[in-house]
Short mmCIF file of C-alpha atoms in Angstrom, two decimals:
data_model
loop_
_atom_site.label_atom_id
_atom_site.label_comp_id
_atom_site.label_asym_id
_atom_site.label_seq_id
_atom_site.Cartn_x
_atom_site.Cartn_y
_atom_site.Cartn_z
CA MET R 1 106.91 148.57 95.12
CA LYS R 2 108.63 147.86 91.80
CA GLU R 3 110.85 144.78 91.65
CA SER R 4 114.48 145.30 90.72
CA ALA R 5 116.01 143.33 87.86
CA ALA R 6 118.36 141.60 90.33
CA TRP R 7 115.48 140.49 92.55
CA ARG R 8 113.55 139.10 89.57
CA TRP R 9 116.67 137.20 88.46
CA LEU R 10 117.15 135.70 91.93
CA ARG R 11 113.50 134.71 92.14
CA ASP R 12 113.62 133.07 88.70
CA GLN R 13 116.77 131.15 89.66
CA ARG R 14 115.15 129.87 92.85
CA TYR R 15 112.13 128.46 91.01
CA ALA R 16 114.26 127.03 88.20
CA LEU R 17 116.66 125.30 90.59
CA PRO R 18 114.54 122.21 91.46
CA ARG R 19 114.36 121.00 87.86
CA ARG R 20 117.96 121.91 87.12
CA ALA R 21 119.21 120.05 90.18
CA ALA R 22 117.02 117.06 89.38
CA ARG R 23 118.92 116.56 86.12
CA TRP R 24 122.03 115.70 88.15
CA LEU R 25 120.22 113.15 90.32
CA ARG R 26 119.23 109.63 89.39
CA THR R 27 115.48 109.15 88.96
CA PRO R 28 114.15 106.60 91.48
CA GLU R 29 112.64 103.75 89.46
CA PRO R 30 110.13 101.01 90.46
CA ALA R 31 113.02 98.62 91.11
CA ASP R 32 114.59 101.16 93.49
CA ALA R 33 111.32 101.54 95.39
CA ALA R 34 110.95 97.77 95.65
CA ALA R 35 114.52 97.31 96.91
CA LEU R 36 114.03 100.00 99.52
CA CYS R 37 110.73 98.45 100.65
CA ALA R 38 112.53 95.13 101.14
CA ARG R 39 115.23 96.77 103.27
CA LEU R 40 112.61 98.59 105.34
CA ARG R 41 110.63 95.42 105.87
CA ARG R 42 113.68 93.80 107.47
CA ARG R 43 113.62 96.72 109.93
CA GLU R 44 109.90 96.14 110.59
CA PHE R 45 108.67 99.11 108.57
CA ALA R 46 105.76 98.78 106.15
CA ALA R 47 105.66 100.96 103.05
CA THR R 48 103.48 103.09 100.82
CA VAL R 49 104.70 103.52 97.25
CA GLY R 50 103.76 106.66 95.32
CA TYR R 51 104.64 107.68 91.75
CA PHE R 52 105.60 111.30 91.06
CA GLN R 53 105.00 111.96 87.39
CA ASP R 54 106.87 114.28 85.06
CA ASP R 55 105.06 117.05 83.23
CA GLY R 56 105.17 115.02 80.04
CA ASP R 57 103.73 111.81 81.52
CA ASN R 58 100.37 110.63 80.22
CA PRO R 59 97.94 108.32 82.07
CA ASP R 60 99.29 105.22 80.32
CA THR R 61 102.82 106.04 81.51
CA ILE R 62 101.60 106.46 85.08
CA ILE R 63 99.64 103.19 85.04
CA ALA R 64 102.64 101.35 83.58
CA ALA R 65 104.89 102.69 86.35
CA TYR R 66 102.50 101.50 89.06
CA ARG R 67 102.14 98.09 87.44
CA ALA R 68 105.91 97.75 87.33
CA ALA R 69 106.15 98.65 91.02
CA ALA R 70 103.31 96.33 92.03
CA ALA R 71 104.88 93.39 90.21
CA ARG R 72 108.00 93.84 92.34
CA LEU R 73 106.15 94.28 95.62
CA ILE R 74 104.01 91.14 95.82
CA GLY R 75 103.63 89.97 99.40
CA THR R 76 105.47 92.92 100.97
CA GLY R 77 102.47 94.44 102.76
CA ALA R 78 102.97 97.71 100.88
CA TYR R 79 100.18 99.67 99.25
CA LEU R 80 99.97 102.00 96.27
CA SER R 81 99.36 105.70 96.80
CA VAL R 82 97.84 107.19 93.64
CA LYS R 83 97.20 110.74 92.49
CA ALA R 84 93.85 110.59 90.71
CA PRO R 85 93.77 114.02 88.96
CA PRO R 86 96.55 113.14 86.44
CA LEU R 87 94.40 110.12 85.54
CA GLY R 88 91.40 112.38 84.98
CA PHE R 89 89.53 110.51 87.74
CA CYS R 90 88.78 108.01 84.98
CA PRO R 91 86.99 104.99 86.53
CA ALA R 92 88.55 102.57 84.04
CA ARG R 93 92.07 103.78 84.77
CA LEU R 94 91.54 103.70 88.52
CA ARG R 95 90.12 100.19 88.30
CA ALA R 96 93.11 99.13 86.23
CA LEU R 97 95.39 100.30 89.04
CA ALA R 98 93.17 98.73 91.69
CA ASN R 99 93.31 95.42 89.80
CA ALA R 100 97.10 95.62 89.53
CA GLY R 101 97.30 96.33 93.25
CA ALA R 102 94.88 93.53 94.14
CA ALA R 103 96.92 91.02 92.10
CA ALA R 104 99.94 91.96 94.21
CA GLY R 105 98.01 92.08 97.51
CA MET R 106 98.35 95.88 97.61
CA PRO R 107 95.40 98.16 98.44
CA LEU R 108 95.01 101.48 96.62
CA MET R 109 95.19 104.82 98.47
CA LEU R 110 93.97 107.95 96.67
CA ASP R 111 96.21 110.86 97.62
CA ALA R 112 94.89 114.26 98.67
CA HIS R 113 94.99 117.19 96.25
CA GLY R 114 93.62 120.71 96.27
CA PRO R 115 90.11 121.42 97.55
CA ALA R 116 88.74 121.53 94.00
CA ASP R 117 89.55 117.81 93.63
CA ALA R 118 88.23 116.72 97.03
CA GLU R 119 84.72 115.66 96.02
CA ALA R 120 85.94 113.71 92.99
CA THR R 121 88.50 111.91 95.17
CA ILE R 122 85.93 110.89 97.78
CA ALA R 123 83.48 109.79 95.07
CA ALA R 124 86.19 107.71 93.35
CA THR R 125 87.01 106.04 96.66
CA GLU R 126 83.35 105.16 97.24
CA GLN R 127 83.03 103.73 93.73
CA LEU R 128 86.03 101.43 94.20
CA LEU R 129 85.08 100.14 97.65
CA ALA R 130 82.47 97.66 96.42
CA ASP R 131 85.02 95.60 94.52
CA PHE R 132 88.18 96.70 96.32
CA PRO R 133 87.24 97.03 100.00
CA GLY R 134 90.74 98.01 101.08
CA THR R 135 90.73 101.19 98.98
CA GLY R 136 91.54 104.32 100.95
CA CYS R 137 91.85 108.07 100.73
CA VAL R 138 93.46 110.99 102.51
CA LEU R 139 91.57 113.53 104.63
CA PRO R 140 93.24 116.90 105.40
CA ALA R 141 92.39 118.16 108.88
CA ARG R 142 92.66 121.83 107.89
CA TRP R 143 89.64 121.54 105.56
CA ARG R 144 86.22 122.08 107.09
CA ARG R 145 84.64 119.68 104.62
CA SER R 146 86.73 116.79 106.01
CA SER R 147 84.35 116.39 108.95
CA ALA R 148 81.47 115.66 106.56
CA ASP R 149 83.73 113.38 104.50
CA ALA R 150 84.57 111.49 107.70
CA VAL R 151 80.86 110.86 108.26
CA ARG R 152 80.57 109.48 104.72
CA LEU R 153 83.53 107.14 105.16
CA ARG R 154 83.56 106.25 108.84
CA ASP R 155 81.44 103.09 108.63
CA THR R 156 82.90 101.86 105.34
CA THR R 157 85.90 99.58 104.83
CA ALA R 158 87.96 102.47 103.46
CA ARG R 159 91.49 102.88 104.78
CA ILE R 160 91.91 106.48 105.97
CA ARG R 161 95.10 108.56 106.16
CA ILE R 162 94.75 111.74 108.23
CA VAL R 163 97.10 114.62 107.39
CA LYS R 164 97.24 118.29 108.28
CA GLY R 165 97.05 119.11 104.57
CA GLU R 166 99.28 120.89 102.09
CA TRP R 167 96.56 123.14 100.65
CA PRO R 168 94.66 125.66 102.80
CA ASP R 169 90.92 125.60 103.30
CA PRO R 170 89.24 127.71 100.57
CA ASP R 171 87.47 129.84 103.19
CA ALA R 172 89.91 129.98 106.09
CA ASP R 173 92.17 127.58 107.95
CA PRO R 174 91.14 126.63 111.49
CA ALA R 175 92.58 128.81 114.23
CA ASP R 176 94.09 125.74 115.91
CA THR R 177 95.26 123.11 113.43
CA ASP R 178 96.23 120.66 116.18
CA ALA R 179 92.71 120.79 117.61
CA ALA R 180 91.25 120.33 114.12
CA TYR R 181 93.54 117.33 113.54
CA LEU R 182 92.53 115.66 116.80
CA ALA R 183 88.85 116.39 116.17
CA LEU R 184 89.08 114.63 112.81
CA VAL R 185 90.89 111.70 114.45
CA SER R 186 88.06 111.43 116.97
CA GLU R 187 85.55 111.08 114.11
CA PHE R 188 87.11 107.68 113.39
CA ALA R 189 87.53 106.46 116.97
CA GLY R 190 85.82 103.10 117.32
CA ARG R 191 85.68 102.14 113.63
CA THR R 192 86.89 98.70 112.57
CA ALA R 193 88.74 99.71 109.37
CA PRO R 194 92.31 101.05 109.66
CA VAL R 195 93.36 104.66 110.15
CA ALA R 196 96.84 106.04 109.46
CA ILE R 197 98.12 108.96 111.50
CA ALA R 198 100.39 110.96 109.19
CA THR R 199 102.30 113.53 111.20
CA HIS R 200 105.95 114.10 112.04
CA ARG R 201 105.12 116.03 115.20
CA PRO R 202 105.70 113.83 118.26
CA ALA R 203 103.17 115.36 120.66
CA LEU R 204 100.39 115.37 118.07
CA ALA R 205 101.22 111.81 117.01
CA ALA R 206 101.05 110.60 120.62
CA GLN R 207 97.65 112.19 121.26
CA ALA R 208 96.17 110.94 117.98
CA LEU R 209 97.45 107.39 118.42
CA ASP R 210 96.24 107.24 122.01
CA ARG R 211 92.71 108.27 121.02
CA LEU R 212 92.41 105.54 118.42
CA ILE R 213 94.11 102.87 120.54
CA ALA R 214 91.74 103.60 123.42
CA ALA R 215 88.78 103.20 121.06
CA GLY R 216 90.07 99.90 119.66
CA THR R 217 90.57 101.28 116.16
CA PRO R 218 93.29 99.64 114.01
CA VAL R 219 95.92 102.36 113.61
CA GLU R 220 99.38 102.91 112.22
CA LEU R 221 101.81 105.81 112.00
CA GLU R 222 102.68 106.93 108.48
CA GLN R 223 105.81 108.98 107.76
CA LEU R 224 107.31 110.49 104.63
CA ARG R 225 110.75 109.05 103.98
CA GLY R 226 113.43 111.72 104.23
CA LEU R 227 111.78 113.77 106.97
CA PRO R 228 112.79 113.53 110.65
CA ARG R 229 110.99 110.66 112.35
CA ALA R 230 113.13 109.32 115.20
CA ARG R 231 110.85 110.61 117.96
CA THR R 232 107.56 109.79 116.25
CA VAL R 233 108.70 106.25 115.48
CA THR R 234 109.72 105.82 119.11
CA ILE R 235 106.23 106.91 120.18
CA ALA R 236 104.63 104.38 117.85
CA ARG R 237 106.93 101.54 118.90
CA GLN R 238 106.22 102.24 122.58
CA ARG R 239 102.53 101.76 121.84
CA GLY R 240 102.97 98.69 119.65
CA VAL R 241 101.73 100.61 116.61
CA PRO R 242 103.02 99.67 113.12
CA VAL R 243 104.99 102.30 111.20
CA ARG R 244 104.65 102.79 107.45
CA LEU R 245 106.99 104.94 105.35
CA TYR R 246 105.91 106.70 102.17
CA ILE R 247 108.39 105.79 99.40
CA PRO R 248 108.28 108.10 96.36
CA PHE R 249 109.60 107.22 92.93
CA GLY R 250 109.40 108.59 89.42
CA PRO R 251 110.83 111.54 87.47
CA GLY R 252 108.84 114.17 89.33
CA TRP R 253 110.16 113.29 92.79
CA TRP R 254 113.42 115.24 92.89
CA PRO R 255 111.94 118.50 91.53
CA TYR R 256 109.15 118.24 94.11
CA ALA R 257 111.46 117.38 96.99
CA ILE R 258 114.02 120.08 96.18
CA ASP R 259 111.32 122.72 95.83
CA LYS R 260 109.88 121.79 99.23
CA ALA R 261 113.34 121.85 100.84
CA LEU R 262 113.99 125.36 99.47
CA ALA R 263 110.65 126.48 100.90
CA ARG R 264 111.56 125.17 104.38
CA PRO R 265 114.64 127.03 105.64
CA TRP R 266 113.97 125.72 109.16
CA LEU R 267 114.28 122.08 108.05
CA PRO R 268 117.97 121.58 109.06
CA LEU R 269 117.20 122.81 112.60
CA TRP R 270 114.17 120.52 112.78
CA MET R 271 116.30 117.56 111.69
CA LEU R 272 118.96 118.36 114.30
CA ARG R 273 116.31 118.66 117.02
CA ASP R 274 114.90 115.28 116.02
CA MET R 275 118.34 113.63 116.05
CA LEU R 276 119.05 114.98 119.52
CA GLY R 277 115.60 114.11 120.86
CA LEU R 278 114.82 117.73 121.77
CA ARG R 279 111.25 118.88 122.20
CA ASP R 280 109.66 121.13 119.61
CA PRO R 281 109.05 124.80 120.43
CA SER R 282 105.67 125.40 122.03
CA SER R 283 104.59 127.39 118.96
CA SER R 284 104.17 124.31 116.80
CA LYS R 285 102.72 126.25 113.87
CA MET R 286 106.15 127.61 112.89
CA GLY R 287 105.96 125.96 109.50
CA GLN R 288 106.57 122.36 110.44
CA PRO R 289 104.52 120.03 108.29
CA ASP R 290 101.92 117.55 109.45
#
């Protein structure tokens, strides 16, 4: 069916809106992230700090931004969440960031990306562990390969963050993403290094936390700042589990956040349900994130 000119115009406006709107909003800088981390710490929240680069940023710009953040976050218990592909998976650049983090008492977490970058991310994590034993990485439960990656990392000192995953499995997503998530959680039950449960879905968070607590595994709940979290935080607090919030900064944050909000028309209803403490619909695959 041929697209009309009006439909093409509307589509182009929708995809142009995130960057246009971002021009009106103040870019969150390292100092802003540090100030927010300090406020959260007073409320007994830990933090993850992640830089969202602009299209024009080069690796040196990214490293400088992380160094500026780390210098302001010494002794806060935060850690740095780093996207390795924009750094070209360069060992020297990653070590430079790991050294900056170590000087501030901040471990490095390598963020998840598309399936094509998965092997390089796991390999980079393994390379850093010898000198930086607190280094971690993210495993998406919807990828079949994550089970094998869990075997590789289970008995190491790597910090693990388990997510549902933004990118689909290259072959096919699991029929039941909740079951896949809990199966991946179970791979780490009983380990001595920490695991972060990253989900905003209360029932899934409760089951995942309970499995790791029962096995004696150090665990925390990790949440993205700006998404509903009242019920999940309550679940963690009831179990005595620490809560860590992901704090984004950098020029790429607002375009990313606005684009995701436009893609989630159900988000206002989800936020209202969270505020009121209402249970989620039984069909939990309605588009809610991790």
